[in-house]
Tab-separated table of C-alpha atoms in Angstrom:
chain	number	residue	atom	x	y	z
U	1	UNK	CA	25.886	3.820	-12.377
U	2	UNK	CA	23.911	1.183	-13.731
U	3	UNK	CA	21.195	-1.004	-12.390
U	4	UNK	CA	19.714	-4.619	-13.261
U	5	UNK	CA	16.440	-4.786	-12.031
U	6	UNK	CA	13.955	-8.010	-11.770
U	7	UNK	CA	10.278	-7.447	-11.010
U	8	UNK	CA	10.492	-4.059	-12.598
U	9	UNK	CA	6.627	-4.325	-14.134
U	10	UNK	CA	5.073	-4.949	-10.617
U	11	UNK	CA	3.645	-2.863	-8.311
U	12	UNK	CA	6.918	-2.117	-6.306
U	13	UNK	CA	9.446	-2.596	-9.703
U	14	UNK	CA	7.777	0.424	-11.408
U	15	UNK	CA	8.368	2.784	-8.712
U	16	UNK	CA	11.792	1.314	-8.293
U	17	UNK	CA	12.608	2.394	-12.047
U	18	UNK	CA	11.019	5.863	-11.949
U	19	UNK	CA	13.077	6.294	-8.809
U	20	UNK	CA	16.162	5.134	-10.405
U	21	UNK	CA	16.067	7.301	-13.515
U	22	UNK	CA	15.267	10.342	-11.401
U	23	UNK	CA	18.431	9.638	-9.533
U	24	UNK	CA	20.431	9.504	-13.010
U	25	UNK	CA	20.831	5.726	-13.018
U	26	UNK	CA	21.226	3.555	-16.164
U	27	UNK	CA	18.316	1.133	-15.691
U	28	UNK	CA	18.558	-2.244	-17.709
U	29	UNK	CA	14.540	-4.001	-16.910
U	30	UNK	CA	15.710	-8.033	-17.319
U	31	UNK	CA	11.493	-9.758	-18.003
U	32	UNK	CA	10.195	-12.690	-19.911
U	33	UNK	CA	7.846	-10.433	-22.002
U	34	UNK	CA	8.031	-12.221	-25.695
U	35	UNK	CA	9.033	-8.717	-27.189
U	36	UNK	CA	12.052	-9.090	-24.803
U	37	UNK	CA	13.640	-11.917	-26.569
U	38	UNK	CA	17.469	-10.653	-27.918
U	39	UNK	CA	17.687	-10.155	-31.754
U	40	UNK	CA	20.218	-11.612	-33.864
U	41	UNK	CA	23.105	-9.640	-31.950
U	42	UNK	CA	21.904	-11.061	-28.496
U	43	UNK	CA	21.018	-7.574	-27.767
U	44	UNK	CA	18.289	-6.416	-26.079
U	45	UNK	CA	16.177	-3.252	-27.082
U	46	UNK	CA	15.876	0.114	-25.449
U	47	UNK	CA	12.377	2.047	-25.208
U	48	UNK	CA	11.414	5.479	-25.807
U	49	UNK	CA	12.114	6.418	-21.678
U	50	UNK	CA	16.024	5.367	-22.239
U	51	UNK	CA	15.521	1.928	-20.193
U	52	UNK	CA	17.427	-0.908	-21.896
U	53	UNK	CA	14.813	-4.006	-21.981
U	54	UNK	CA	16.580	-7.525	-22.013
U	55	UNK	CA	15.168	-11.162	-21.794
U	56	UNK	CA	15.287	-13.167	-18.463
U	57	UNK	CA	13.217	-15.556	-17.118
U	58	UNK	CA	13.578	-17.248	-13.376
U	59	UNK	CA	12.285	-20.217	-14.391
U	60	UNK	CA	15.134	-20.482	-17.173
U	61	UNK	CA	18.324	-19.998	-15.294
U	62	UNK	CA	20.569	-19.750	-18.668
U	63	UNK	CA	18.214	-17.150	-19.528
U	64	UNK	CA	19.963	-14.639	-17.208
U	65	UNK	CA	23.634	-15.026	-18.473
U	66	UNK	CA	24.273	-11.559	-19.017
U	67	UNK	CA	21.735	-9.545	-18.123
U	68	UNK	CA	24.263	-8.160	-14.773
U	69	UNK	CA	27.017	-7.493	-17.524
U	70	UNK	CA	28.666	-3.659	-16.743
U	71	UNK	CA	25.844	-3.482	-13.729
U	72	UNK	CA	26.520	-2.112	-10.263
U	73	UNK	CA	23.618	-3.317	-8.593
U	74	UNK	CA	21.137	-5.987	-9.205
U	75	UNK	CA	17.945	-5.565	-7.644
U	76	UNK	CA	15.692	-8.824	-7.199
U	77	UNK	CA	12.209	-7.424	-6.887
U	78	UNK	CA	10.183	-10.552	-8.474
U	79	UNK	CA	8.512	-13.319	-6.209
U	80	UNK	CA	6.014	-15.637	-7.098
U	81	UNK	CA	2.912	-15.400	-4.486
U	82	UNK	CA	0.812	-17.749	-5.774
U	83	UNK	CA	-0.571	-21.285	-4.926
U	84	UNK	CA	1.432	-23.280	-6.814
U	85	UNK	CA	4.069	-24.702	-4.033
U	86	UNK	CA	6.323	-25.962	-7.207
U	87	UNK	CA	6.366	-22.221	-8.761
U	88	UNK	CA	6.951	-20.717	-5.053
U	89	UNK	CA	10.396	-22.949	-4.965
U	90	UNK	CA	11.544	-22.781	-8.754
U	91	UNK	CA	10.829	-18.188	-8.812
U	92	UNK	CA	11.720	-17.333	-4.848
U	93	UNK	CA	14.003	-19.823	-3.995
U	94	UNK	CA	15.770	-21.394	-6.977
U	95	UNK	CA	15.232	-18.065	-9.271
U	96	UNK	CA	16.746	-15.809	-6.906
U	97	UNK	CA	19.727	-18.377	-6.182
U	98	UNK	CA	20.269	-18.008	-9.636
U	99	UNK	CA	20.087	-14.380	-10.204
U	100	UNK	CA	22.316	-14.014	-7.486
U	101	UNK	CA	24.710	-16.413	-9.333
U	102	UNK	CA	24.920	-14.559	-12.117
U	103	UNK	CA	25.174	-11.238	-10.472
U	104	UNK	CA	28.323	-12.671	-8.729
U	105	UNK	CA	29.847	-13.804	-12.328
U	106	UNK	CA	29.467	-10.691	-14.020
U	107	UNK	CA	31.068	-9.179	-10.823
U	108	UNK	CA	28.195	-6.959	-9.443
U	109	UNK	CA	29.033	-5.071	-6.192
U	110	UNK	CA	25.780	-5.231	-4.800
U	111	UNK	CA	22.151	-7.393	-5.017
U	112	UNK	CA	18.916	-6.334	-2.859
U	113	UNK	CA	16.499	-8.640	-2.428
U	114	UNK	CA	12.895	-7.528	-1.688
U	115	UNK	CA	11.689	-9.741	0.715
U	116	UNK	CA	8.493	-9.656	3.514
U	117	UNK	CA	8.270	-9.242	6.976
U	118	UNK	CA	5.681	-12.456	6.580
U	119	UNK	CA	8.333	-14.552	6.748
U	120	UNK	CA	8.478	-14.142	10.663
U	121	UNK	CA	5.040	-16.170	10.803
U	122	UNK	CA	1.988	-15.480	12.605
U	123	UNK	CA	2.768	-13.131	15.629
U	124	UNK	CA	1.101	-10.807	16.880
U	125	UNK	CA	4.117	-9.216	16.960
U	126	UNK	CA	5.094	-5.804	18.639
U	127	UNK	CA	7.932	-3.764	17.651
U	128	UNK	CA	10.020	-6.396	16.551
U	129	UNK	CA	13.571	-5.278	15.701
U	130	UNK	CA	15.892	-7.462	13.165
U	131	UNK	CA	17.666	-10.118	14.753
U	132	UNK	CA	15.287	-10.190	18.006
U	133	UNK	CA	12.964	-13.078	16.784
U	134	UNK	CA	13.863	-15.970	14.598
U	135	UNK	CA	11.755	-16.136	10.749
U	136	UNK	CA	8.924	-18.603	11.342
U	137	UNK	CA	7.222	-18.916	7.960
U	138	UNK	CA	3.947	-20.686	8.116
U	139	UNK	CA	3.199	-20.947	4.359
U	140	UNK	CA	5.198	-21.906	0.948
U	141	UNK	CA	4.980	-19.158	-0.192
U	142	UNK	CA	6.646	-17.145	3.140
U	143	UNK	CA	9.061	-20.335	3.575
U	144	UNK	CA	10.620	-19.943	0.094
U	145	UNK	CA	11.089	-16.038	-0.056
U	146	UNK	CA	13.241	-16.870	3.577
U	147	UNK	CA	15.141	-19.296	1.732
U	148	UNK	CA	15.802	-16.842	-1.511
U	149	UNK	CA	17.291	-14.438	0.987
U	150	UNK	CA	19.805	-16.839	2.103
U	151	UNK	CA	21.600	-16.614	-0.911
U	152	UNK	CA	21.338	-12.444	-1.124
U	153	UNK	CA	23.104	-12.596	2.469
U	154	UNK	CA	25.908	-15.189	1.090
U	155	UNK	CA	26.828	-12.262	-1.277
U	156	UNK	CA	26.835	-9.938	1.086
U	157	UNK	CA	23.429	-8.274	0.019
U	158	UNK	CA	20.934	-6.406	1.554
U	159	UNK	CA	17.483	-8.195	2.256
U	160	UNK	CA	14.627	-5.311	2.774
U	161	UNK	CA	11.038	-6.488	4.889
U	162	UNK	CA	8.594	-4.093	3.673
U	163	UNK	CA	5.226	-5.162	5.898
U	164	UNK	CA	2.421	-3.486	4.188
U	165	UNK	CA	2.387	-1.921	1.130
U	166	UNK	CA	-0.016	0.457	0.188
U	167	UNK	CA	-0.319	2.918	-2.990
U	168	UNK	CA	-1.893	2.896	-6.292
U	169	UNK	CA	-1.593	-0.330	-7.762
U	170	UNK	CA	-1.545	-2.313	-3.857
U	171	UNK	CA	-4.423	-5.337	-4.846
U	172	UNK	CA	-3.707	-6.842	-1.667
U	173	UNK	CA	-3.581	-4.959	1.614
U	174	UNK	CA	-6.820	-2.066	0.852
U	175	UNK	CA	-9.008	-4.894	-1.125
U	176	UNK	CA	-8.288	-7.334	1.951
U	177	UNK	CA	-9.389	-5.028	4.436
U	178	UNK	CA	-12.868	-4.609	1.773
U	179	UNK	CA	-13.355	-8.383	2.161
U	180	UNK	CA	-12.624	-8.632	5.775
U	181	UNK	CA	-15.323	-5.303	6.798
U	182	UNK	CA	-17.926	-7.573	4.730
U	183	UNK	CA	-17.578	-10.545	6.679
U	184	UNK	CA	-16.583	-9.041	10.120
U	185	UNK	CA	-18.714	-5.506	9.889
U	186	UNK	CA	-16.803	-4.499	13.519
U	187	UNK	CA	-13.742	-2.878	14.432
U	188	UNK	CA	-11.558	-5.651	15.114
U	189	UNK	CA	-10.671	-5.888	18.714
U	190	UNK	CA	-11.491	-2.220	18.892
U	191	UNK	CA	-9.142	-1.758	16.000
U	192	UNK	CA	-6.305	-1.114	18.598
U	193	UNK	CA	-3.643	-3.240	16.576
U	194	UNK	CA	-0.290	-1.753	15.672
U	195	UNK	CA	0.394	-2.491	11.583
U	196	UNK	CA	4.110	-1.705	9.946
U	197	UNK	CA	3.346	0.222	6.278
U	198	UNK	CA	4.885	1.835	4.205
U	199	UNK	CA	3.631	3.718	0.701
U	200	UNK	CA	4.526	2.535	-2.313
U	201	UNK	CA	7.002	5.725	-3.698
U	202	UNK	CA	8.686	5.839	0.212
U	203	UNK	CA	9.402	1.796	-0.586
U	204	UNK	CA	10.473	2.655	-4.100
U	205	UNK	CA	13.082	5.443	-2.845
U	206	UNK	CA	14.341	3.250	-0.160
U	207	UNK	CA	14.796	0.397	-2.395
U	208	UNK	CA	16.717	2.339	-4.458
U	209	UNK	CA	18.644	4.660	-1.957
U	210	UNK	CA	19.978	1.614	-0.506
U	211	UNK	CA	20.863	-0.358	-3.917
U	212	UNK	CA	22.523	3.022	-4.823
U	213	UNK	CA	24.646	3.512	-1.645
U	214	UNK	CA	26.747	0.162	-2.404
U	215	UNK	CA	26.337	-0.965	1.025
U	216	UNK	CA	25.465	-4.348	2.016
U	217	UNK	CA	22.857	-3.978	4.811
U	218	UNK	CA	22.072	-7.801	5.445
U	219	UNK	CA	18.783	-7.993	6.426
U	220	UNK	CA	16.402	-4.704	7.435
U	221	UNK	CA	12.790	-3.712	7.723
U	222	UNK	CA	11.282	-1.825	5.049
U	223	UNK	CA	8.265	0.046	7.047
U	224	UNK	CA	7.483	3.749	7.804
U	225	UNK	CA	9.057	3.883	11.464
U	226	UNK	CA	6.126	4.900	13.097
U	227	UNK	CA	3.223	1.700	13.549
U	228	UNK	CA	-0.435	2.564	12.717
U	229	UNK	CA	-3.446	1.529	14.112
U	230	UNK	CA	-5.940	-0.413	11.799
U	231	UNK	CA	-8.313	1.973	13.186
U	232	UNK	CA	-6.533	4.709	11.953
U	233	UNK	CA	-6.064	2.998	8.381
U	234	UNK	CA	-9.609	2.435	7.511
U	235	UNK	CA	-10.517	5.491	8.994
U	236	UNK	CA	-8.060	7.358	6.480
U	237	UNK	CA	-9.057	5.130	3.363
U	238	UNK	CA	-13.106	6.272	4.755
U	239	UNK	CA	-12.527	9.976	4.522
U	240	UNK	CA	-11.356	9.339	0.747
U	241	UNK	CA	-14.905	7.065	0.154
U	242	UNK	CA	-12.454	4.158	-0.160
U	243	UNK	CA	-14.207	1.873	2.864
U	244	UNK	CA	-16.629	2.505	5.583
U	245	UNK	CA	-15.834	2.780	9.034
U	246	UNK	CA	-17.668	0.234	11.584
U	247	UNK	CA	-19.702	1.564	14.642
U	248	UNK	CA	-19.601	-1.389	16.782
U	249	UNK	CA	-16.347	-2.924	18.235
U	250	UNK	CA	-15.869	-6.961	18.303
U	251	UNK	CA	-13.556	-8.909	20.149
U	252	UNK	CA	-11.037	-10.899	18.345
U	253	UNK	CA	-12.823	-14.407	19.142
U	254	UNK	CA	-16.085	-12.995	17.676
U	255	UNK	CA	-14.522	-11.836	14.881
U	256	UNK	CA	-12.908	-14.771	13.921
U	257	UNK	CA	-16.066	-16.892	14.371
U	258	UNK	CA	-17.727	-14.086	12.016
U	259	UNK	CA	-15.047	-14.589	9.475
U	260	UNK	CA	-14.927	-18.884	9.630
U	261	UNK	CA	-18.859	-18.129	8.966
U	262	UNK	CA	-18.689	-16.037	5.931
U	263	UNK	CA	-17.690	-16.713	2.848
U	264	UNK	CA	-14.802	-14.594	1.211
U	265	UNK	CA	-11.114	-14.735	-0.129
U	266	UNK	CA	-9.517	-13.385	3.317
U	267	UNK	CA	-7.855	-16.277	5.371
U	268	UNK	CA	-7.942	-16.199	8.686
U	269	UNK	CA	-3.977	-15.698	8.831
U	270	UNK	CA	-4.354	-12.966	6.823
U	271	UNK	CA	-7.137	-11.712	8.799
U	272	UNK	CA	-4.801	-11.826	12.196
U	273	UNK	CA	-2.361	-9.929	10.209
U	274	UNK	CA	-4.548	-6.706	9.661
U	275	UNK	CA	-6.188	-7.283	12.818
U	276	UNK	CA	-3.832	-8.117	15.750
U	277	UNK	CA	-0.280	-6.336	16.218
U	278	UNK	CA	2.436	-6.696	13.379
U	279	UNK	CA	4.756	-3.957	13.862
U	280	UNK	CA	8.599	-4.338	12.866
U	281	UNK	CA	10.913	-1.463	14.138
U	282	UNK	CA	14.078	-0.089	12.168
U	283	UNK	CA	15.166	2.764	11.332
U	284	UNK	CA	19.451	1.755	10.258
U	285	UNK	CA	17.780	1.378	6.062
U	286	UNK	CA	16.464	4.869	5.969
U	287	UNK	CA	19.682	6.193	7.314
U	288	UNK	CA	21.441	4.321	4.220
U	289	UNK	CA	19.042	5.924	1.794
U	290	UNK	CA	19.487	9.529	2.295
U	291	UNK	CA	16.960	10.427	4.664
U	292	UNK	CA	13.416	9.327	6.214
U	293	UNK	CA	10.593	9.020	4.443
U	294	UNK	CA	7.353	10.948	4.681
U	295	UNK	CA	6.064	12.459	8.278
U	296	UNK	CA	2.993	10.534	8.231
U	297	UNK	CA	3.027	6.675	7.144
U	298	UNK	CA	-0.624	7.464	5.463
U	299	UNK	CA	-0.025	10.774	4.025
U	300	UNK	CA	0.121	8.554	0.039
U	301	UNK	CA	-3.094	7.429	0.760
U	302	UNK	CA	-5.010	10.677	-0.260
U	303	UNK	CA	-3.415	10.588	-3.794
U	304	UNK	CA	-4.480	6.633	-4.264
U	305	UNK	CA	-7.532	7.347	-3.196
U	306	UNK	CA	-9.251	7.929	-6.647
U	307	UNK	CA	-7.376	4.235	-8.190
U	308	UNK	CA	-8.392	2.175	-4.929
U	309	UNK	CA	-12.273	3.712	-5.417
U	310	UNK	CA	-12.130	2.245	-9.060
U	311	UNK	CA	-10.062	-0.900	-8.458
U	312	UNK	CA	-12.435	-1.617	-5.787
U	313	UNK	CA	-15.593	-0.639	-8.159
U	314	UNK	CA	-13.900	-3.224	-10.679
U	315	UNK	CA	-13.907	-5.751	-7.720
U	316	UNK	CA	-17.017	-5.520	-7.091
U	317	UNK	CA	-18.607	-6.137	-10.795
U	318	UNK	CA	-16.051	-8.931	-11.132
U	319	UNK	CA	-17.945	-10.220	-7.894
U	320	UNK	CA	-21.003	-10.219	-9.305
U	321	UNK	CA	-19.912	-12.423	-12.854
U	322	UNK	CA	-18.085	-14.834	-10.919
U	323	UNK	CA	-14.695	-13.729	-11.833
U	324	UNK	CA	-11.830	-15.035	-9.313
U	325	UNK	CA	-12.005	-12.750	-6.125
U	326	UNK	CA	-7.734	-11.214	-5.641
U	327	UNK	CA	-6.636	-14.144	-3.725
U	328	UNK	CA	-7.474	-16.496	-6.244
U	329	UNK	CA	-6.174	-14.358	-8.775
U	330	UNK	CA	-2.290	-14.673	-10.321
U	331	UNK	CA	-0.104	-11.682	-10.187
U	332	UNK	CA	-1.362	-8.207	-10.607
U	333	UNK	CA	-4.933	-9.320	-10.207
U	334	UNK	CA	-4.912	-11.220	-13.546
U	335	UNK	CA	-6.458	-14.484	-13.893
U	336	UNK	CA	-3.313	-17.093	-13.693
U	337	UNK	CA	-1.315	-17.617	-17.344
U	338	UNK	CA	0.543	-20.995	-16.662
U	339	UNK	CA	0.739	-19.633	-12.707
U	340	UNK	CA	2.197	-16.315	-13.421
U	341	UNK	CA	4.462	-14.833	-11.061
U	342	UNK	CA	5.344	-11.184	-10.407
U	343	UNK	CA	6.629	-7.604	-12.048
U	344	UNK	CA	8.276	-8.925	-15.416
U	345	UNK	CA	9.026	-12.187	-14.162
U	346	UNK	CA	5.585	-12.780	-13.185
U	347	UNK	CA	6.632	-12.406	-9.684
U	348	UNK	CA	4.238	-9.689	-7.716
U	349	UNK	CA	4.677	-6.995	-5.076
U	350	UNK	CA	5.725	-8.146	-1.825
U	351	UNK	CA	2.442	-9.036	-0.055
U	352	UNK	CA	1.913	-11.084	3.042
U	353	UNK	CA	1.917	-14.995	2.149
C-alpha cells in the first residue's frame, strides 16, 4: 500500500508517517519545502528513511498534479490556523477542495481529512455524539476547516475530530493552560469540566488505522473515549513539574473577569474551552483502526513531560525579550513567514480555532 500524506512535518503528520512505515506502508510526504521542488525528470527525491519527498503546495493547486499517482490513500493533515482570514479560505477550504480533486483524478480509494471538534462552536458541550448537534463554527479559522470537510465527505472520505491534542510537540493545549493559571491562579469552576483528548501517537495510529482500513467513515471523533477533568489534567502535567496546581477554587464568572483583566495570549473562547465541558463521545473510529487506544487518556503525558518543561522554559525567556507569545505565533511556534500554515504545507496540528 501506498500513502500520500499532506501536513506530514507537523505535530500530528510526523506521527502519522512513523506510524505508517511501522505498518509497512509506502509513504510519499507531498510539502512546499524548496528542496522539494522535482528535478529535471519531474521526480521527486527519496530520503535516507525510504519516504519519497515530492513538491506540493495548497496555495498552488497545479502544484499537486500527481503527487496521488499509484496512492491508496491520501491523507490531508495540513490546515492553516492562523489570523489571516484570506490564508484560512485559500489552505482549509480551497486547498483541501483541491487535494481532494486530485486524489479523485489519480483514482485514490480513500482521503482522511483531519479536522477539529472546534468546528461545533462554543458549547459547553457534554458527551456529544456525531450527528447529535449541528457544526456551529464561531471563527474563520473553525468555519473554513467545516467547509474543507465538505468536499472529503463528497468523496466518500472519512473526516476525524480530534479535540485536544496533547504530546511532545502540542504548543497549544499545555502552553494555554500556562497562560490561563497566570491570569486566573484558581481552579476553574472547581476544575469539574469534562475535556475530550487524545495523545499525540494514539491520534497518529488512529489516523492511520483508519486511512489503512479503506473504509470511508464520514465524519467521527478523534478523542480517547473516556472525558477528563481539567482538574485531573493539570494535576497530571504538576506531578511531572510541568504546571502548578491552584489551591483556591473560582467560579466561572470570576474567572472570566480575572482573565478580561489580565493581559495574555488566551482568549476567552479558548479559555471556556479548557474550562467548561467539551466532551465528544465515539467510539465506531477506534473499532476501524484495530483496536482502542491506551487505558488512560493521560498515560503519554509522563513521557512529554521532559519537552513541555523545556518548551515552556523557552516560553518563558521568549516572554521576557518580547518575542510573540504562541497565539501570535505562525505554525509550529515560529514567527509567521508570509503567514505560514501547517506540517509541510505550513498548515499546523489540529488545535482549537
Amino acid at each position: 500500500m501506498r500513502a500520500t500524506v499532506l501536513g506530514a512535518t507537523g505535530f500530528v503528520g510526523r506521527a502519522v508517517v512513523r506510524d505508517l512505515l511501522l505498518r509497512g506502508v509506502a509513504v510519499r510526504v507531498a510539502g512546499r519545502r524548496p528542496g522539494l521542488r522535482p528535478g529535471a525528470d519531474g521526480r521527486g527525491s527519496e530520503g535516507p528513511d525510504g519516504v519519497e519527498r515530492v513538491y506540493a503546495d495548497l496555495l498552488e493547486p497545479g502544484s499537486l498534479h500527481g503527487m496521488c499517482d499509484g496512492s491508496d490513500v491520501l491523507f490531508q493533515l495540513a490546515s492553516y490556523i492562523g489570523p489571516d482570514d484570506g490564508m484560512c479560505r485559500a489552505v482549509n477550504e480551497h486547498g483541501t477542495r483541491a487535494a481532494v480533486a486530485e486524489a479523485r483524478r489519480a483514482g485514490v480509494g480513500h482521503v482522511v481529512l483531519l479536522s477539529t471538534t472546534a468546528v461545533y462552536g462554543a458549547g459547553p458541550h457534554r458527551g456529544i455524539a456525531v450527528g447529535e448537534i449541528e457544526a456551529e463554527p464561531v471563527s474563520v479559522v473553525s468555519r473554513t476547516r467545516l467547509a474543507g470537510e465538505r468536499y472529503v465527505l463528497e468523496a466518500g472520505g472519512t473526516v476525524l475530530r480530534p479535540g485536544l491534542v496533547l504530546g511532545r510537540g502540542d504548543r497549544w493545549v499545555v502552553p494555554a493552560l500556562a497562560d490561563m493559571l497566570r491570569r486566573v491562579p484558581a481552579r476553574w469552576d472547581s476544575g469539574r469540566a469534562l475535556l475530550s483528548v487524545v495523545d499525540v501517537h494514539d491520534l497518529a495510529r488512529l489516523v492511520a488505522g483508519v486511512g489503512v482500513s479503506g473504509e470511508g467513515l464520514g465524519v467521527r471523533h478523534a478523542s480517547h473515549p473516556t472525558p477528563v477533568p481539567v482538574s485531573d489534567l493539570i494535576g497530571e502535567l504538576a506531578s511531572h513539574g510541568v504546571l502548578d496546581v491552584p489551591l483556591d477554587a473560582w467560579p466561572l464568572d470570576r474567572c472570566l473577569e480575572r482573565l478580561r483583566a489580565t493581559e495574555g495570549w488566551v482568549s476567552e473562547r479558548q479559555f471556556r474551552l479548557l474550562a467548561e465541558d467539551h466532551w465528544y463521545a465515539d467510539s465506531q473510529a477506534w473499532s476501524a483502526a484495530g483496536g482502542p487506544p491506551a487505558a488512560h487518556p493521560l498515560f503519554g503525558l509522563a513521557g512529554a513531560a521532559a519537552w513541555y518543561r523545556a518548551h515552556m522554559a523557552h516560553a518563558a525567556a521568549d516572554a521576557g525579550t518580547g518575542r510573540p507569545a504562541p497565539a501570535a505565533r505562525g505554525v509550529q511556534g515560529k514567527v509567521p513567514n508570509s503567514q505560514r500554515s501547517s506540517g509541510g504545507q505550513r498548515p499546523r496540528s489540529t488545535q482549537p480555532g
